[in-house]
Amino acid sequence: MRAFTHDELAKYDGREGRPGYIGVNGNVYDVSTVPEWQGAEVHGSVVGHDLSSVTYQEAARKYAPISKLPLIGKLVD
């Protein structure tokens, strides 16, 4: 499993052909092909960010829970 820093995760914002990843509770999930997460915004774009805080809970209610997302890595910082 790949390790991601928060700076590396930020590069995967789903824009301009890049994959879209999110971090939650130390894990990194791929939301690139999940329609519910395309253009996901809760107080700004959520893709490419660590959503471990309350922001994730709000996003999960609005889009899709992490249980439906492919786990692809770990956050290391």
Coordinates of N, CA and C in Angstrom, one line a residue:
M1 N 0.8 -1.2 0.0 CA 0.0 0.0 0.0 C 0.9 1.2 0.0
R2 N 0.5 2.2 -0.8 CA 1.3 3.4 -0.9 C 1.2 4.4 0.2
A3 N 2.3 5.0 0.6 CA 2.2 6.1 1.7 C 2.1 7.4 1.0
F4 N 1.2 8.3 1.6 CA 1.0 9.6 1.1 C 1.3 10.6 2.2
T5 N 2.0 11.7 1.9 CA 2.0 12.9 2.8 C 0.7 13.7 2.5
H6 N 0.4 14.7 3.3 CA -0.7 15.6 3.0 C -0.4 16.4 1.8
D7 N 0.8 16.8 1.6 CA 1.2 17.5 0.4 C 1.0 16.7 -0.9
E8 N 1.4 15.4 -0.8 CA 1.2 14.5 -2.0 C -0.3 14.3 -2.2
L9 N -1.1 14.1 -1.2 CA -2.5 13.9 -1.3 C -3.2 15.1 -2.1
A10 N -2.7 16.3 -1.7 CA -3.3 17.5 -2.3 C -3.2 17.5 -3.9
K11 N -2.2 16.8 -4.4 CA -2.0 16.7 -5.9 C -3.1 15.9 -6.6
Y12 N -3.8 15.1 -5.8 CA -4.8 14.2 -6.4 C -6.2 14.8 -6.2
D13 N -6.4 15.9 -6.9 CA -7.6 16.6 -6.7 C -8.7 16.4 -7.7
G14 N -8.5 15.4 -8.6 CA -9.5 15.0 -9.6 C -9.6 16.1 -10.7
R15 N -8.8 17.0 -10.8 CA -8.8 18.0 -11.8 C -7.9 17.8 -13.0
E16 N -8.2 18.3 -14.1 CA -7.3 18.2 -15.3 C -6.8 16.8 -15.6
G17 N -7.6 15.8 -15.4 CA -7.3 14.4 -15.7 C -6.6 13.7 -14.6
R18 N -6.3 14.4 -13.4 CA -5.6 13.7 -12.3 C -6.7 12.9 -11.5
P19 N -6.2 11.8 -10.9 CA -7.1 11.0 -10.1 C -7.6 11.8 -8.9
G20 N -8.7 11.4 -8.3 CA -9.2 12.1 -7.1 C -9.1 11.2 -5.9
Y21 N -8.4 11.6 -4.9 CA -8.2 10.8 -3.7 C -8.6 11.7 -2.5
I22 N -9.1 11.0 -1.4 CA -9.3 11.7 -0.1 C -8.7 10.9 1.0
G23 N -8.3 11.6 2.0 CA -7.8 10.9 3.2 C -8.8 10.9 4.3
V24 N -9.0 9.8 5.1 CA -9.9 9.7 6.2 C -9.2 8.8 7.2
N25 N -9.0 9.4 8.4 CA -8.5 8.6 9.6 C -7.3 7.8 9.2
G26 N -6.3 8.4 8.5 CA -5.0 7.8 8.2 C -5.0 7.0 7.0
N27 N -6.1 6.8 6.3 CA -6.2 6.0 5.1 C -6.5 6.9 3.9
V28 N -6.1 6.5 2.7 CA -6.3 7.2 1.5 C -7.2 6.4 0.6
Y29 N -8.3 7.0 0.1 CA -9.3 6.3 -0.8 C -9.4 7.0 -2.1
D30 N -9.6 6.2 -3.2 CA -9.7 6.7 -4.5 C -11.2 7.0 -4.8
V31 N -11.5 8.2 -5.1 CA -12.9 8.6 -5.4 C -13.1 8.9 -6.9
S32 N -12.0 8.6 -7.7 CA -12.0 9.0 -9.1 C -13.2 8.5 -9.9
T33 N -13.6 7.3 -9.7 CA -14.7 6.7 -10.5 C -16.0 6.6 -9.8
V34 N -16.1 7.3 -8.6 CA -17.4 7.2 -7.9 C -18.2 8.5 -8.2
P35 N -19.3 8.3 -8.9 CA -20.0 9.4 -9.4 C -20.4 10.4 -8.3
E36 N -20.8 9.9 -7.1 CA -21.2 10.7 -6.0 C -20.2 11.7 -5.6
W37 N -18.9 11.4 -5.8 CA -17.8 12.2 -5.3 C -17.3 13.2 -6.4
Q38 N -17.8 13.1 -7.6 CA -17.3 14.0 -8.7 C -17.8 15.4 -8.3
G39 N -16.9 16.3 -8.2 CA -17.2 17.7 -7.9 C -17.7 17.9 -6.4
A40 N -17.3 16.9 -5.5 CA -17.8 17.0 -4.1 C -17.2 18.3 -3.4
E41 N -18.1 19.0 -2.8 CA -17.8 20.2 -2.1 C -18.5 20.3 -0.8
V42 N -17.8 20.5 0.3 CA -18.3 20.9 1.6 C -17.4 22.0 2.1
H43 N -17.8 23.2 2.0 CA -17.0 24.3 2.4 C -15.8 24.4 1.4
G44 N -15.9 24.1 0.1 CA -14.9 24.0 -0.8 C -14.7 22.6 -1.3
S45 N -13.8 22.4 -2.2 CA -13.6 21.0 -2.8 C -13.0 20.1 -1.7
V46 N -13.5 18.9 -1.6 CA -13.0 17.9 -0.6 C -12.0 16.9 -1.2
V47 N -12.0 16.8 -2.5 CA -11.1 15.8 -3.1 C -9.7 16.4 -3.0
G48 N -8.7 15.5 -2.7 CA -7.3 15.9 -2.5 C -7.0 16.4 -1.1
H49 N -8.0 16.1 -0.1 CA -7.8 16.6 1.2 C -8.0 15.5 2.3
D50 N -7.4 15.7 3.4 CA -7.7 14.8 4.6 C -9.0 15.2 5.2
L51 N -10.0 14.3 5.2 CA -11.3 14.6 5.7 C -11.6 14.0 7.0
S52 N -10.6 13.8 7.8 CA -10.8 13.1 9.1 C -11.7 13.8 10.1
S53 N -11.7 15.1 9.9 CA -12.5 15.9 10.8 C -14.0 15.8 10.5
V54 N -14.7 16.7 11.1 CA -16.2 16.7 10.9 C -16.5 16.9 9.4
T55 N -15.7 17.5 8.6 CA -15.9 17.7 7.2 C -16.3 16.4 6.5
Y56 N -15.5 15.3 6.9 CA -15.8 14.0 6.2 C -17.2 13.5 6.6
Q57 N -17.6 13.7 7.8 CA -18.9 13.2 8.2 C -20.0 13.9 7.4
E58 N -19.8 15.2 7.2 CA -20.8 16.0 6.4 C -20.7 15.5 4.9
A59 N -19.5 15.3 4.4 CA -19.4 14.8 3.0 C -20.0 13.4 2.8
A60 N -19.7 12.5 3.8 CA -20.2 11.2 3.7 C -21.8 11.1 3.6
R61 N -22.4 12.0 4.4 CA -23.8 12.1 4.4 C -24.3 12.6 3.0
K62 N -23.6 13.5 2.4 CA -24.0 14.1 1.2 C -23.6 13.3 0.0
Y63 N -22.5 12.5 0.0 CA -22.0 11.9 -1.2 C -22.0 10.3 -1.0
A64 N -21.0 9.7 -0.4 CA -21.0 8.3 -0.2 C -20.0 7.9 0.9
P65 N -20.4 6.9 1.7 CA -19.5 6.6 2.8 C -18.2 5.9 2.4
I66 N -17.2 5.9 3.2 CA -15.9 5.4 2.8 C -16.0 3.8 2.6
S67 N -16.9 3.2 3.2 CA -17.1 1.8 3.0 C -17.3 1.4 1.6
K68 N -17.7 2.3 0.7 CA -17.9 2.1 -0.7 C -16.7 2.5 -1.5
L69 N -15.7 2.9 -0.9 CA -14.5 3.5 -1.7 C -13.3 2.5 -1.7
P70 N -12.6 2.5 -2.8 CA -11.3 1.6 -2.8 C -10.3 2.3 -1.9
L71 N -9.7 1.5 -1.0 CA -8.6 1.9 -0.1 C -7.3 1.7 -0.9
I72 N -6.5 2.8 -1.1 CA -5.3 2.7 -1.9 C -4.0 3.0 -1.2
G73 N -4.1 3.6 0.0 CA -2.9 3.9 0.7 C -3.1 4.4 2.1
K74 N -2.0 4.9 2.7 CA -2.0 5.4 4.1 C -1.4 6.9 4.1
L75 N -2.0 7.7 5.0 CA -1.4 9.0 5.2 C -0.3 8.9 6.2
V76 N 0.9 9.5 6.0 CA 2.0 9.3 6.8 C 2.4 10.5 7.6
D77 N 1.8 11.6 7.4 CA 2.1 12.8 8.2 C 0.9 13.5 8.8

